[in-house]
């Protein structure tokens, strides 16, 4: 849905006024996948689903146009991007050369700050041997690899196509190519996963020597193949008690190896290893979301692009940003998001943000052992992290 041929008119002045004072991140969405994983509800498409309506080349041309319009919309007040994150989908499918070209367009349009963090996701099975070296030469500083599990039957339930040991090998290849910062993604609680399966996955993660791990409980999303299998009774739904026990095991093993939690689902070997791009989301900073279905945020205004790659490209061909919808967050909206995001972080929730009723509930959570008071902040305990969503709901409902 084209919204304007004048990119500068898209955002109200209060949104633009935030640009000089906040870091700017750029998220680029690559919508292509070789196959569709059964648990995934992301905005992704296989070649068969797209047919001739879109290709990596047409996507790249449209993306370059969007980034040019983004630079116009943000000029002259935006700082150069301090973080870039290319996600998907499967960014590695478009190859290191095109990923480098994407980064080149960002440099030319919105700009890239000195010392910027530049991340791409990758399916471990996709890259040829020279892939990671080419990324380093292009200016990427960080790689995130989708490992999920090393148990073949767990990968089969998830419809993952990579071989169980490939993620560790890819992490080592990335390290050999000069990457200091490498993340492995895990999913736990898949139907059929045993304690031994999870232990083996953690062994492999630690053996890979990465400095960052993201571990997510399996969520059965409506509309996915996995949801249909659960509904038909082919596989059982994830068990909450099992998920809690698995989380505790993950935290124990990772913490024992020197990877400390800094957000409920993320562990890093130190501050330099933390994902600065994701910290920008959690801190409420500005980011431009580019690509089909990408979401962005500037100064309390959130927007999202047309989802289908063909519709996305058509909007840009007409000279307009491909914005499908947007919302201006109210003061109450922003307050709720601060609570929701800060509670999940190791530095905790700033208690000075809370009203009297909210503060009373926060202190009740501390009394119940769900958190501790660290200076003027509420920091979740291990038990509190298992109930983080409930803590958010309790505090927010008291406002």
Coordinates of C-alpha atoms in Angstrom, one line a residue:
X1 CA 0.0 0.0 0.0
X2 CA 1.9 3.1 -1.1
X3 CA 1.5 5.8 1.5
X4 CA 3.4 8.7 0.1
X5 CA 5.7 9.6 -2.7
X6 CA 7.3 12.1 -0.3
X7 CA 9.3 10.1 2.1
X8 CA 9.8 13.0 4.5
X9 CA 6.1 13.4 5.0
X10 CA 5.6 9.8 6.2
X11 CA 6.6 10.5 9.8
X12 CA 5.4 13.2 12.2
X13 CA 7.8 15.8 13.4
X14 CA 8.0 14.3 16.9
X15 CA 9.3 11.0 15.4
X16 CA 11.9 12.9 13.4
X17 CA 12.9 14.9 16.4
X18 CA 14.1 11.7 18.1
X19 CA 16.7 11.0 15.4
X20 CA 19.7 13.0 16.5
X21 CA 19.5 11.7 20.1
X22 CA 19.0 8.0 19.7
X23 CA 21.1 5.3 18.0
X24 CA 19.8 4.1 14.7
X25 CA 19.7 0.4 13.7
X26 CA 18.8 -1.1 10.4
X27 CA 17.0 -4.4 10.0
X28 CA 16.9 -6.0 6.6
X29 CA 14.5 -8.8 5.9
X30 CA 15.4 -11.5 3.4
X31 CA 12.2 -13.4 2.7
X32 CA 13.6 -16.5 0.9
X33 CA 13.9 -20.0 2.2
X34 CA 14.8 -23.3 0.5
X35 CA 12.1 -25.1 2.5
X36 CA 9.5 -24.1 5.0
X37 CA 10.1 -25.3 8.6
X38 CA 7.0 -26.7 10.2
X39 CA 7.2 -24.4 13.3
X40 CA 7.9 -21.1 11.5
X41 CA 5.4 -18.4 11.0
X42 CA 7.8 -15.7 9.7
X43 CA 7.2 -13.9 6.5
X44 CA 9.2 -16.3 4.2
X45 CA 8.7 -17.9 0.9
X46 CA 10.1 -20.8 -1.0
X47 CA 10.9 -20.6 -4.7
X48 CA 7.8 -22.7 -5.5
X49 CA 5.6 -20.3 -3.5
X50 CA 6.9 -17.3 -5.3
X51 CA 7.0 -18.6 -8.8
X52 CA 8.1 -15.8 -11.1
X53 CA 6.6 -13.0 -9.0
X54 CA 9.9 -12.3 -7.2
X55 CA 13.5 -13.2 -7.1
X56 CA 16.6 -12.2 -5.1
X57 CA 17.5 -9.8 -7.8
X58 CA 14.1 -8.1 -7.9
X59 CA 14.1 -8.0 -4.1
X60 CA 17.6 -6.4 -4.0
X61 CA 16.6 -3.7 -6.5
X62 CA 13.5 -2.9 -4.4
X63 CA 15.5 -2.9 -1.2
X64 CA 18.0 -0.5 -2.6
X65 CA 15.2 1.9 -3.5
X66 CA 13.6 1.6 -0.1
X67 CA 17.0 2.4 1.6
X68 CA 17.3 5.5 -0.7
X69 CA 13.9 6.7 0.4
X70 CA 14.7 5.9 4.0
X71 CA 17.8 8.2 3.8
X72 CA 15.5 10.9 2.4
X73 CA 13.0 10.4 5.2
X74 CA 15.6 10.6 7.9
X75 CA 17.8 13.3 6.4
X76 CA 19.5 15.4 7.7
X77 CA 19.1 14.5 11.3
X78 CA 19.7 10.7 11.6
X79 CA 23.1 9.4 12.8
X80 CA 24.8 6.8 10.7
X81 CA 23.6 3.3 11.5
X82 CA 25.4 1.8 14.6
X83 CA 24.0 -1.7 14.0
X84 CA 22.8 -3.7 11.0
X85 CA 21.0 -7.0 11.2
X86 CA 20.1 -9.0 8.2
X87 CA 17.6 -11.7 9.0
X88 CA 14.9 -13.9 7.4
X89 CA 14.2 -16.2 6.0
X90 CA 17.6 -17.5 5.1
X91 CA 20.0 -14.6 4.2
X92 CA 22.8 -17.0 3.3
X93 CA 20.7 -18.2 0.4
X94 CA 21.4 -15.0 -1.5
X95 CA 25.1 -15.5 -1.1
X96 CA 28.0 -13.4 0.3
X97 CA 28.3 -11.2 -2.7
X98 CA 24.7 -9.9 -2.5
X99 CA 24.9 -9.6 1.2
X100 CA 28.0 -7.5 0.7
X101 CA 26.0 -5.4 -1.9
X102 CA 23.3 -4.8 0.7
X103 CA 25.8 -3.5 3.1
X104 CA 27.3 -1.3 0.4
X105 CA 23.8 0.3 -0.2
X106 CA 23.4 0.9 3.5
X107 CA 26.8 2.7 3.5
X108 CA 25.9 4.8 0.5
X109 CA 22.4 5.8 1.8
X110 CA 21.9 5.9 5.5
X111 CA 25.6 5.5 6.4
X112 CA 27.5 3.1 8.6
X113 CA 29.1 4.4 11.8
X114 CA 32.7 3.6 12.7
X115 CA 32.7 0.4 14.8
X116 CA 29.2 -0.6 13.7
X117 CA 28.0 -4.1 14.6
X118 CA 26.9 -5.9 11.3
X119 CA 25.2 -9.2 11.7
X120 CA 23.7 -11.7 9.3
X121 CA 21.8 -14.8 10.0
X122 CA 22.7 -18.0 8.2
X123 CA 21.4 -21.5 7.9
X124 CA 24.4 -23.8 8.7
X125 CA 23.8 -25.9 5.6
X126 CA 23.7 -23.0 3.1
X127 CA 27.2 -21.5 3.0
X128 CA 30.0 -22.7 0.8
X129 CA 33.5 -22.8 2.3
X130 CA 34.4 -19.3 1.2
X131 CA 31.2 -17.7 2.5
X132 CA 32.4 -16.5 5.9
X133 CA 35.7 -15.1 4.5
X134 CA 33.7 -13.1 1.9
X135 CA 31.4 -11.7 4.6
X136 CA 34.4 -10.5 6.7
X137 CA 35.9 -8.8 3.7
X138 CA 32.6 -7.1 3.1
X139 CA 32.5 -5.7 6.6
X140 CA 30.3 -8.1 8.6
X141 CA 31.3 -8.4 12.2
X142 CA 28.9 -11.0 13.6
X143 CA 27.2 -14.2 12.4
X144 CA 24.1 -15.9 13.9
X145 CA 23.6 -19.6 13.0
X146 CA 20.4 -21.5 13.4
X147 CA 21.4 -24.7 15.2
X148 CA 18.1 -25.6 17.1
X149 CA 19.3 -29.1 18.1
X150 CA 21.8 -31.8 17.4
X151 CA 19.2 -34.6 17.7
X152 CA 18.1 -35.8 14.3
X153 CA 14.6 -36.7 15.4
X154 CA 14.1 -33.2 17.0
X155 CA 15.3 -31.6 13.7
X156 CA 12.8 -33.8 11.9
X157 CA 9.9 -32.6 14.0
X158 CA 10.9 -29.0 13.3
X159 CA 11.4 -29.8 9.6
X160 CA 14.9 -28.5 9.7
X161 CA 17.0 -29.6 6.8
X162 CA 20.6 -29.2 8.1
X163 CA 22.6 -32.2 9.4
X164 CA 23.0 -32.3 13.2
X165 CA 26.7 -31.5 13.4
X166 CA 26.8 -28.8 10.7
X167 CA 26.1 -25.8 12.9
X168 CA 29.3 -26.5 15.0
X169 CA 31.3 -26.9 11.8
X170 CA 29.9 -23.6 10.4
X171 CA 30.7 -21.8 13.7
X172 CA 34.3 -23.0 13.4
X173 CA 34.5 -21.9 9.8
X174 CA 33.3 -18.5 10.8
X175 CA 35.8 -18.3 13.6
X176 CA 38.6 -19.3 11.2
X177 CA 37.5 -16.6 8.8
X178 CA 38.0 -14.0 11.5
X179 CA 34.6 -13.6 13.2
X180 CA 35.0 -12.9 16.9
X181 CA 31.3 -12.8 17.5
X182 CA 29.2 -15.8 16.7
X183 CA 25.7 -16.8 17.9
X184 CA 24.1 -20.2 17.9
X185 CA 20.2 -20.3 18.1
X186 CA 18.7 -23.2 20.1
X187 CA 15.0 -24.3 20.4
X188 CA 14.1 -26.4 23.4
X189 CA 10.9 -28.3 24.3
X190 CA 10.2 -29.8 20.9
X191 CA 7.9 -32.8 21.2
X192 CA 10.1 -35.9 21.4
X193 CA 13.1 -34.1 22.8
X194 CA 14.6 -35.8 25.9
X195 CA 16.9 -34.4 28.6
X196 CA 19.7 -36.3 26.9
X197 CA 18.9 -34.7 23.6
X198 CA 19.1 -31.2 25.2
X199 CA 22.3 -32.1 27.0
X200 CA 23.9 -33.3 23.8
X201 CA 22.9 -30.0 22.1
X202 CA 24.4 -28.0 24.9
X203 CA 27.6 -30.1 24.7
X204 CA 27.8 -29.2 21.0
X205 CA 27.1 -25.5 21.7
X206 CA 29.9 -25.3 24.2
X207 CA 32.3 -27.3 22.1
X208 CA 31.7 -24.8 19.2
X209 CA 33.3 -22.1 21.4
X210 CA 30.8 -19.3 20.4
X211 CA 30.5 -16.2 22.5
X212 CA 26.7 -15.9 22.3
X213 CA 23.7 -18.3 22.6
X214 CA 20.0 -17.6 22.1
X215 CA 17.7 -20.3 23.5
X216 CA 13.9 -20.2 22.8
X217 CA 11.1 -22.4 24.1
X218 CA 9.2 -23.9 21.2
X219 CA 6.0 -21.9 20.6
X220 CA 3.3 -23.6 18.4
X221 CA 2.2 -20.7 16.2
X222 CA -1.3 -20.8 14.7
X223 CA -1.3 -21.4 11.0
X224 CA 1.9 -23.5 10.9
X225 CA 2.3 -27.1 9.9
X226 CA 3.4 -27.9 13.5
X227 CA 0.2 -26.4 14.8
X228 CA -1.9 -28.6 12.5
X229 CA 0.0 -31.7 13.7
X230 CA -0.5 -30.8 17.4
X231 CA -4.2 -30.1 16.7
X232 CA -4.6 -33.6 15.1
X233 CA -2.8 -35.3 17.9
X234 CA 0.1 -36.4 15.7
X235 CA 2.6 -34.8 18.1
X236 CA 1.9 -33.5 21.7
X237 CA 2.0 -29.9 22.6
X238 CA 5.0 -28.6 24.5
X239 CA 4.7 -29.1 28.3
X240 CA 5.2 -26.0 30.5
X241 CA 6.8 -28.0 33.3
X242 CA 9.3 -29.6 30.9
X243 CA 10.0 -26.2 29.3
X244 CA 10.8 -24.7 32.7
X245 CA 13.1 -27.6 33.6
X246 CA 14.9 -27.3 30.2
X247 CA 15.4 -23.6 30.7
X248 CA 17.0 -24.2 34.1
X249 CA 19.3 -26.8 32.6
X250 CA 20.3 -24.4 29.8
X251 CA 21.0 -21.6 32.2
X252 CA 23.0 -23.8 34.5
X253 CA 25.2 -25.2 31.7
X254 CA 25.8 -21.9 29.9
X255 CA 26.4 -19.9 33.1
X256 CA 28.9 -22.6 34.2
X257 CA 30.8 -22.1 30.9
X258 CA 31.0 -18.4 31.4
X259 CA 28.0 -17.3 29.3
X260 CA 25.9 -15.1 31.4
X261 CA 22.3 -14.2 30.7
X262 CA 21.6 -10.5 29.8
X263 CA 18.1 -11.0 28.5
X264 CA 15.8 -13.9 29.4
X265 CA 16.5 -15.9 26.2
X266 CA 20.1 -14.7 25.6
X267 CA 23.5 -15.4 27.0
X268 CA 26.9 -13.9 26.2
X269 CA 30.5 -14.2 27.3
X270 CA 30.7 -10.5 28.2
X271 CA 29.4 -7.0 27.3
X272 CA 31.2 -7.0 23.9
X273 CA 29.6 -10.3 22.9
X274 CA 26.0 -9.0 23.6
X275 CA 24.0 -8.3 20.5
X276 CA 23.9 -4.5 20.2
X277 CA 21.2 -4.6 17.6
X278 CA 18.8 -6.5 19.8
X279 CA 19.7 -4.2 22.7
X280 CA 18.5 -1.3 20.5
X281 CA 15.1 -3.0 20.3
X282 CA 14.9 -3.6 24.0
X283 CA 16.1 -0.1 24.9
X284 CA 13.4 1.5 22.6
X285 CA 15.9 3.0 20.2
X286 CA 15.2 3.9 16.6
X287 CA 15.5 1.3 13.8
X288 CA 14.5 1.2 10.1
X289 CA 13.0 -2.1 9.0
X290 CA 13.7 -2.7 5.3
X291 CA 12.4 -5.5 3.1
X292 CA 9.0 -7.3 2.8
X293 CA 7.1 -7.4 6.0
X294 CA 9.8 -5.6 8.0
X295 CA 8.8 -3.5 11.0
X296 CA 10.5 -0.2 11.9
X297 CA 10.3 2.3 14.8
X298 CA 11.1 6.0 14.9
X299 CA 10.4 8.1 18.0
X300 CA 7.2 6.3 19.1
X301 CA 5.9 5.6 15.6
X302 CA 5.9 2.0 14.5
X303 CA 5.3 0.8 10.9
X304 CA 5.4 -2.4 8.8
X305 CA 6.0 -3.0 5.2
X306 CA 3.9 -4.9 2.6
X307 CA 4.5 -8.6 3.2
X308 CA 4.6 -10.2 -0.2
X309 CA 7.8 -9.5 -2.1
X310 CA 5.9 -8.7 -5.3
X311 CA 3.6 -6.2 -3.6
X312 CA 6.6 -4.7 -1.8
X313 CA 8.4 -4.2 -5.1
X314 CA 5.3 -2.7 -6.8
X315 CA 5.0 -0.1 -4.1
X316 CA 8.6 1.0 -4.5
X317 CA 8.3 1.0 -8.3
X318 CA 5.6 3.6 -7.9
X319 CA 8.0 5.8 -5.9
X320 CA 6.5 5.3 -2.5
X321 CA 7.6 3.7 0.7
X322 CA 6.0 0.2 0.9
X323 CA 4.3 0.9 4.2
X324 CA 1.3 -1.4 4.8
X325 CA 0.3 0.1 8.2
X326 CA 1.6 2.2 11.1
X327 CA 0.7 3.3 14.6
X328 CA 1.7 6.1 16.8
X329 CA 2.3 4.8 20.3
X330 CA 0.6 6.6 23.1
X331 CA 2.4 7.5 26.4
X332 CA 0.6 4.5 28.0
X333 CA 1.8 2.2 25.1
X334 CA 5.4 3.3 25.5
X335 CA 5.2 2.9 29.3
X336 CA 3.8 -0.7 28.9
X337 CA 6.6 -1.5 26.4
X338 CA 9.3 -0.2 28.8
X339 CA 8.0 -2.5 31.6
X340 CA 7.7 -5.5 29.2
X341 CA 11.2 -5.1 27.8
X342 CA 13.1 -4.0 30.9
X343 CA 11.8 -6.8 33.0
X344 CA 13.3 -9.3 30.7
X345 CA 16.8 -7.8 30.8
X346 CA 19.6 -8.5 33.3
X347 CA 19.9 -4.8 34.2
X348 CA 16.3 -4.9 35.2
X349 CA 13.3 -2.7 35.4
X350 CA 13.8 0.9 36.5
X351 CA 11.5 1.2 39.5
X352 CA 11.4 5.0 39.2
X353 CA 9.3 4.6 36.1
X354 CA 6.5 3.0 38.0
X355 CA 3.4 4.6 39.5
X356 CA 2.5 3.9 43.2
X357 CA 0.2 0.8 42.4
X358 CA 2.8 -0.6 39.9
X359 CA 5.6 -0.2 42.4
X360 CA 3.6 -2.0 45.1
X361 CA 3.1 -5.0 42.8
X362 CA 6.8 -4.9 41.8
X363 CA 7.7 -5.1 45.5
X364 CA 5.3 -7.9 46.0
X365 CA 7.0 -9.8 43.2
X366 CA 10.3 -9.2 45.1
X367 CA 8.8 -10.5 48.3
X368 CA 7.7 -13.6 46.5
X369 CA 11.2 -14.4 45.3
X370 CA 10.5 -13.5 41.7
X371 CA 13.0 -10.7 41.7
X372 CA 15.6 -8.8 43.8
X373 CA 16.0 -5.1 44.2
X374 CA 19.4 -4.1 42.8
X375 CA 19.8 -0.4 43.5
X376 CA 16.7 1.2 42.0
X377 CA 15.9 -1.7 39.7
X378 CA 13.9 -4.9 39.8
X379 CA 16.1 -7.8 38.5
X380 CA 14.4 -11.2 38.0
X381 CA 15.7 -14.2 39.9
X382 CA 16.0 -17.6 38.2
X383 CA 12.5 -18.4 39.2
X384 CA 11.3 -15.0 38.1
X385 CA 12.7 -15.5 34.6
X386 CA 10.5 -18.6 34.3
X387 CA 7.5 -16.4 35.0
X388 CA 8.7 -13.2 33.3
X389 CA 5.5 -12.8 31.3
X390 CA 3.4 -13.1 34.4
X391 CA 5.5 -10.5 36.2
X392 CA 5.0 -8.1 33.3
X393 CA 1.2 -8.7 33.3
X394 CA 0.9 -8.2 37.1
X395 CA 2.9 -4.9 37.1
X396 CA 1.2 -3.6 34.0
X397 CA -2.3 -4.4 35.1
X398 CA -1.7 -2.3 38.3
X399 CA -1.1 0.9 36.3

